[in-house]
PDB file of C-alpha atoms in Angstrom:
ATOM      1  CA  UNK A  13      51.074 122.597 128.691  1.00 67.00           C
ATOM      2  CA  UNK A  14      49.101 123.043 125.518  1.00 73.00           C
ATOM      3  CA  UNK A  15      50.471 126.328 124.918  1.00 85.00           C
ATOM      4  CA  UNK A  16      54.308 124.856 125.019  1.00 87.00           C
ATOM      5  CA  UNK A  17      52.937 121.626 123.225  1.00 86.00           C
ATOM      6  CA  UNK A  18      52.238 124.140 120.301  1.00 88.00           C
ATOM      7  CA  UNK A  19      55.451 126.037 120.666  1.00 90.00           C
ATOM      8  CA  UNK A  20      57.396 122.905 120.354  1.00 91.00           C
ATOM      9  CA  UNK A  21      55.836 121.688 117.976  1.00 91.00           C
ATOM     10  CA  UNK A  22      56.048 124.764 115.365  1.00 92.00           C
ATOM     11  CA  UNK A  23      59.664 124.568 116.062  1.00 93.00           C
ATOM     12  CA  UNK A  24      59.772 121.385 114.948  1.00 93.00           C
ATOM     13  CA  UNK A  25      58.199 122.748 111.755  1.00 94.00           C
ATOM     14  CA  UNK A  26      60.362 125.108 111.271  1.00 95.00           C
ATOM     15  CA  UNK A  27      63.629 122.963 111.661  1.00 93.00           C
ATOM     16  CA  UNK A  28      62.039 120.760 109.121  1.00 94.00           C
ATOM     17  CA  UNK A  29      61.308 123.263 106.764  1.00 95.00           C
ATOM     18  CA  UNK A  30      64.936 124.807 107.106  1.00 95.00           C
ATOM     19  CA  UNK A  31      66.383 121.837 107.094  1.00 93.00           C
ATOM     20  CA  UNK A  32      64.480 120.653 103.488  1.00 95.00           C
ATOM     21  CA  UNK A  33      65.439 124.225 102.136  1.00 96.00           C
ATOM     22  CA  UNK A  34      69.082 124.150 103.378  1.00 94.00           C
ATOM     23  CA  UNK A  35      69.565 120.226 101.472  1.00 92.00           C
ATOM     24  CA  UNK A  36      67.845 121.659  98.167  1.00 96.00           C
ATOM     25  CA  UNK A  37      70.665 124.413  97.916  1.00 96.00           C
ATOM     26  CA  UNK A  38      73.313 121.912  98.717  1.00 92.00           C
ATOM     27  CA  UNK A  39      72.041 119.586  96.250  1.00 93.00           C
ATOM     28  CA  UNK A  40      71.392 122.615  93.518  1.00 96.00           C
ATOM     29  CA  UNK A  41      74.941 123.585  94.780  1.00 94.00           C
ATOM     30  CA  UNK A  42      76.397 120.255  93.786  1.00 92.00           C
ATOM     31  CA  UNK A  43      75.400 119.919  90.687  1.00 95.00           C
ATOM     32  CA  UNK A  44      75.806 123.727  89.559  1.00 96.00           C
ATOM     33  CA  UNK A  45      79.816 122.636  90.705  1.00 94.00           C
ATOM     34  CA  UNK A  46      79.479 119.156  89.073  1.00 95.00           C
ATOM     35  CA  UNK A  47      78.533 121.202  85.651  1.00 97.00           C
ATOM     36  CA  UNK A  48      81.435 123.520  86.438  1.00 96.00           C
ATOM     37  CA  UNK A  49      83.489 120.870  86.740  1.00 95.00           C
ATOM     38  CA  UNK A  50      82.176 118.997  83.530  1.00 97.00           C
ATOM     39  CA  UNK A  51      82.796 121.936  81.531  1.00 97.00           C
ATOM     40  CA  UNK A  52      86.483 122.438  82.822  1.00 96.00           C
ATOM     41  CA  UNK A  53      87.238 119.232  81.823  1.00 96.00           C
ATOM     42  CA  UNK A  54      85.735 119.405  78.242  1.00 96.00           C
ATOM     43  CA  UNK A  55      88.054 122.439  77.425  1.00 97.00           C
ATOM     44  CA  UNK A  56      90.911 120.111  78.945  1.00 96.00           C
ATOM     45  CA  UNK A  57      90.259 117.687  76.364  1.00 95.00           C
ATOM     46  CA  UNK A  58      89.526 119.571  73.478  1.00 94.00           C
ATOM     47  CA  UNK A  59      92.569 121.664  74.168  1.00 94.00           C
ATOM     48  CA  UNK A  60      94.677 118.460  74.815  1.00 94.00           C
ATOM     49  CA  UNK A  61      93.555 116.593  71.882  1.00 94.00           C
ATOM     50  CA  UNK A  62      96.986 116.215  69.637  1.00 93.00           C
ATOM     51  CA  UNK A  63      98.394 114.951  73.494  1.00 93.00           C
ATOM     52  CA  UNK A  64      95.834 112.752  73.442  1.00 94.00           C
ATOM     53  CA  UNK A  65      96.525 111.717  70.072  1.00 93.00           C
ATOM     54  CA  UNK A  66     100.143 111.172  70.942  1.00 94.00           C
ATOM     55  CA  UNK A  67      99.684 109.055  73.943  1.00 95.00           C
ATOM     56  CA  UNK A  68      97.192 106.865  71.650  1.00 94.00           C
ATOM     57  CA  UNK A  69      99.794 106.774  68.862  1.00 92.00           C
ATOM     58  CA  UNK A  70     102.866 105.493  71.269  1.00 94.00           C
ATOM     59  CA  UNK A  71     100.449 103.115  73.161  1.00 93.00           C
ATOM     60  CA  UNK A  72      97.967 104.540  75.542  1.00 93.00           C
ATOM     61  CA  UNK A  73      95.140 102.516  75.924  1.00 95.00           C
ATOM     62  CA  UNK A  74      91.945 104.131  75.822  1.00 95.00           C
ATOM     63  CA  UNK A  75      91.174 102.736  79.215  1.00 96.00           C
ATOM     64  CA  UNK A  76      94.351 104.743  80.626  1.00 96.00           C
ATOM     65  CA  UNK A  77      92.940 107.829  78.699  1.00 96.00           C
ATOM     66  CA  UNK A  78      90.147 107.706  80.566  1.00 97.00           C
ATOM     67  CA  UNK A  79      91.894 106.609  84.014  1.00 97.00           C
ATOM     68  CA  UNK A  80      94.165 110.213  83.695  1.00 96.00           C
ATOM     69  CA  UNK A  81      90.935 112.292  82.932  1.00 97.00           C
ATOM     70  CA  UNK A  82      88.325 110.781  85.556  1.00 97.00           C
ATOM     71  CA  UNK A  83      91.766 111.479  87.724  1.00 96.00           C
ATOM     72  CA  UNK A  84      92.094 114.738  87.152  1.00 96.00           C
ATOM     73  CA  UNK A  85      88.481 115.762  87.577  1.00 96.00           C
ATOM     74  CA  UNK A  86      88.517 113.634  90.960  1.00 96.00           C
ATOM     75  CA  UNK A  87      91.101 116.067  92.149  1.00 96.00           C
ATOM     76  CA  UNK A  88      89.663 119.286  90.934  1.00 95.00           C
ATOM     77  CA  UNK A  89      86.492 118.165  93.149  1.00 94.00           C
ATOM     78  CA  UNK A  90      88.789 116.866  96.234  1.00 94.00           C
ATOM     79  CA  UNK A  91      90.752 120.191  96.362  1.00 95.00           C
ATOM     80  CA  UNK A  92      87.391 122.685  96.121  1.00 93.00           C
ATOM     81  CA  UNK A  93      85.862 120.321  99.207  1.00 92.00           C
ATOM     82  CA  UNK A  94      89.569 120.695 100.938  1.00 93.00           C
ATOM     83  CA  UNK A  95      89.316 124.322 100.404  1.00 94.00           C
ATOM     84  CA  UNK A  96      85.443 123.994 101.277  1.00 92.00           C
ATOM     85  CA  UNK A  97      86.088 123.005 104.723  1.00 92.00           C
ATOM     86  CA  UNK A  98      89.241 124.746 105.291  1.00 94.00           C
ATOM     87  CA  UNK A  99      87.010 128.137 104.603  1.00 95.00           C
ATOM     88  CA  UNK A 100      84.156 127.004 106.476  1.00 91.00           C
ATOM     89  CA  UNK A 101      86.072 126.269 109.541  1.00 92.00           C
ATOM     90  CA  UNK A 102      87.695 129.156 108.913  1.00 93.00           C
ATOM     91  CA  UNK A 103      84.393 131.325 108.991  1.00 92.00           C
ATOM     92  CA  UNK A 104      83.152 129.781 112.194  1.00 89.00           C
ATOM     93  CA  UNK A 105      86.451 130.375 114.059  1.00 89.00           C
ATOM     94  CA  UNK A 106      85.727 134.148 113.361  1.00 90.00           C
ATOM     95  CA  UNK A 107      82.246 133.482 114.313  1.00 86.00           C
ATOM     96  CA  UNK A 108      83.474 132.519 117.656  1.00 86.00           C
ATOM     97  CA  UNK A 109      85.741 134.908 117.767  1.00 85.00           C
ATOM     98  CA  UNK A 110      83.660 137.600 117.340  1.00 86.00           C
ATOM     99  CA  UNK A 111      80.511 136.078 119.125  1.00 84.00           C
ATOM    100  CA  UNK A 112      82.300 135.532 121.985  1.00 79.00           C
ATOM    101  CA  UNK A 113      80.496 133.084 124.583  1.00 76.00           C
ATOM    102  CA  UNK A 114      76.981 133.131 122.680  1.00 79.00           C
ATOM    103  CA  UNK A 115      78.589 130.875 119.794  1.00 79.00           C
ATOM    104  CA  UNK A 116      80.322 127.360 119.831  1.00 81.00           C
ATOM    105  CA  UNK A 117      81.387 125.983 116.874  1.00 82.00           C
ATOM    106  CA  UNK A 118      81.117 122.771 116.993  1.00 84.00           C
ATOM    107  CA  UNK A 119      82.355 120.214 113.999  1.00 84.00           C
ATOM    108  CA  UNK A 120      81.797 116.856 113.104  1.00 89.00           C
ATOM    109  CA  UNK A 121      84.965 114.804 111.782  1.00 92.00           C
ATOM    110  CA  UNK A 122      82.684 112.269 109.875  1.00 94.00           C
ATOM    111  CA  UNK A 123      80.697 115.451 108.032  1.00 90.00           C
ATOM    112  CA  UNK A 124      84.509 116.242 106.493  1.00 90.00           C
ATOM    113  CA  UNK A 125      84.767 112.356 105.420  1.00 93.00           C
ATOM    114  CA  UNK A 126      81.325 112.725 103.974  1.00 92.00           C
ATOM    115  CA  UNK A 127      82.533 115.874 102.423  1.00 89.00           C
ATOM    116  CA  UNK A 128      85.199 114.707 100.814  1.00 90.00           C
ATOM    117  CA  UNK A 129      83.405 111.690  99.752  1.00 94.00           C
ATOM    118  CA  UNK A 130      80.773 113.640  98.199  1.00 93.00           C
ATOM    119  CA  UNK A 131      83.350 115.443  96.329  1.00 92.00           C
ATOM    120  CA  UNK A 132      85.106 112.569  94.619  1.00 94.00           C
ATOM    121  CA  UNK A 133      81.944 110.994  93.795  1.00 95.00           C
ATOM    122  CA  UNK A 134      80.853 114.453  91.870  1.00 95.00           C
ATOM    123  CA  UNK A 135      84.071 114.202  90.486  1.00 95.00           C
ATOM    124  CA  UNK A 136      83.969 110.834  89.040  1.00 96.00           C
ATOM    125  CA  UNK A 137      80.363 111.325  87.947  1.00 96.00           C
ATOM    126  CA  UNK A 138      80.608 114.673  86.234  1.00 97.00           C
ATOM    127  CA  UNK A 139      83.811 113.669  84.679  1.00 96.00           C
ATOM    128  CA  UNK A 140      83.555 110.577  83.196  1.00 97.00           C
ATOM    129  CA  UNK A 141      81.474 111.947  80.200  1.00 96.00           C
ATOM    130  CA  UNK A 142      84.663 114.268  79.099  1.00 97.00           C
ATOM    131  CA  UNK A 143      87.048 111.263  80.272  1.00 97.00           C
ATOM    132  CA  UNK A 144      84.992 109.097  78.267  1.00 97.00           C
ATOM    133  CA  UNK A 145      85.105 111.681  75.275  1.00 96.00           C
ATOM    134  CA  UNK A 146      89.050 111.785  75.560  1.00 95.00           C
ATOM    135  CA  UNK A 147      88.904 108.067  75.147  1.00 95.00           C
ATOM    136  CA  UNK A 148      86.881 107.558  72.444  1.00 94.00           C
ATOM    137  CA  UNK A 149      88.829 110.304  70.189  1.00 92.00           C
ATOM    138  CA  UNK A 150      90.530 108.377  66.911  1.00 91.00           C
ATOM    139  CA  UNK A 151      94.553 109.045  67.331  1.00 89.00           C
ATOM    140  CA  UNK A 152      95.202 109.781  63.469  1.00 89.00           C
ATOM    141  CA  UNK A 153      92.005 112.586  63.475  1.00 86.00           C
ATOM    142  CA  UNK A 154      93.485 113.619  66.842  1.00 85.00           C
ATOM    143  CA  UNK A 155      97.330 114.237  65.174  1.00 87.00           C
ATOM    144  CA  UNK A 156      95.695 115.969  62.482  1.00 85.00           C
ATOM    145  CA  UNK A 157      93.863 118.784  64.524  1.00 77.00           C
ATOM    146  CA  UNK A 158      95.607 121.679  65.224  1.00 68.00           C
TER     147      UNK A 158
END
């Protein structure tokens, strides 16, 4: 009894400790993509500043500035966790495949929801300092750059 006492227990560790490790990379993973995604949409602006200028000089608020770029970032992040899952459940249907009996994949609706979630929230996050950026740009210097 002792002996499987122990052996249940250092699974237990083990799951813990895999589990811990598993969340850091996500997390690391998140943000590395939320950069990514940060750093797209800079280029967007800076390349799109005499548009942005434009829409400012015929009447664009700055608020709707900002609305169109926090957009736009959302659905950079909502198509990489559509293409995310697609991939993964795409992986573990060859995994089954393959493994024959000896694997099940087994997936969890409300982990997708989550997923995509998670995804619009990096994208609103990560984006809003470009969106914000785009925003705050001054319509005449913004005609003037070339």
């Amino acid at each position: 009894t002792q002996n499987s006492d122990s052996i249940r227990e250092t699974i237990q560790q083990t799951t813990a400790t895999m589990t811990l490790l598993i969340s850091a990379i996500a997390v690391i993973s998140l943000i590395v993509g939320g950069i990514g995604v940060m750093n797209i949409m800079l280029v967007s602006v800076t390349e799109r500043t005499q548009e942005i200028g434009v829409r400012m000089a015929v009447g664009a608020r700055q608020s709707d500035i900002l609305q169109q770029f926090l957009i736009e970032a959302v659905l950079v992040c909502i198509l990489g966790g559509i293409l995310g899952v697609l991939l993964a459940l795409g992986i573990g249907q060859l995994f089954s495949h393959f493994a024959g009996d000896s694997f099940q994949m087994i997936y969890s609706t409300t982990s997708m929801i989550a997923a995509f979630i998670c995804s619009s929230l990096i994208g609103v996050l990560f984006g809003f300092l470009p969106a914000h950026n785009a925003a705050q740009l001054d319509p005449v210097a913004a005609l003037s750059r070339e």
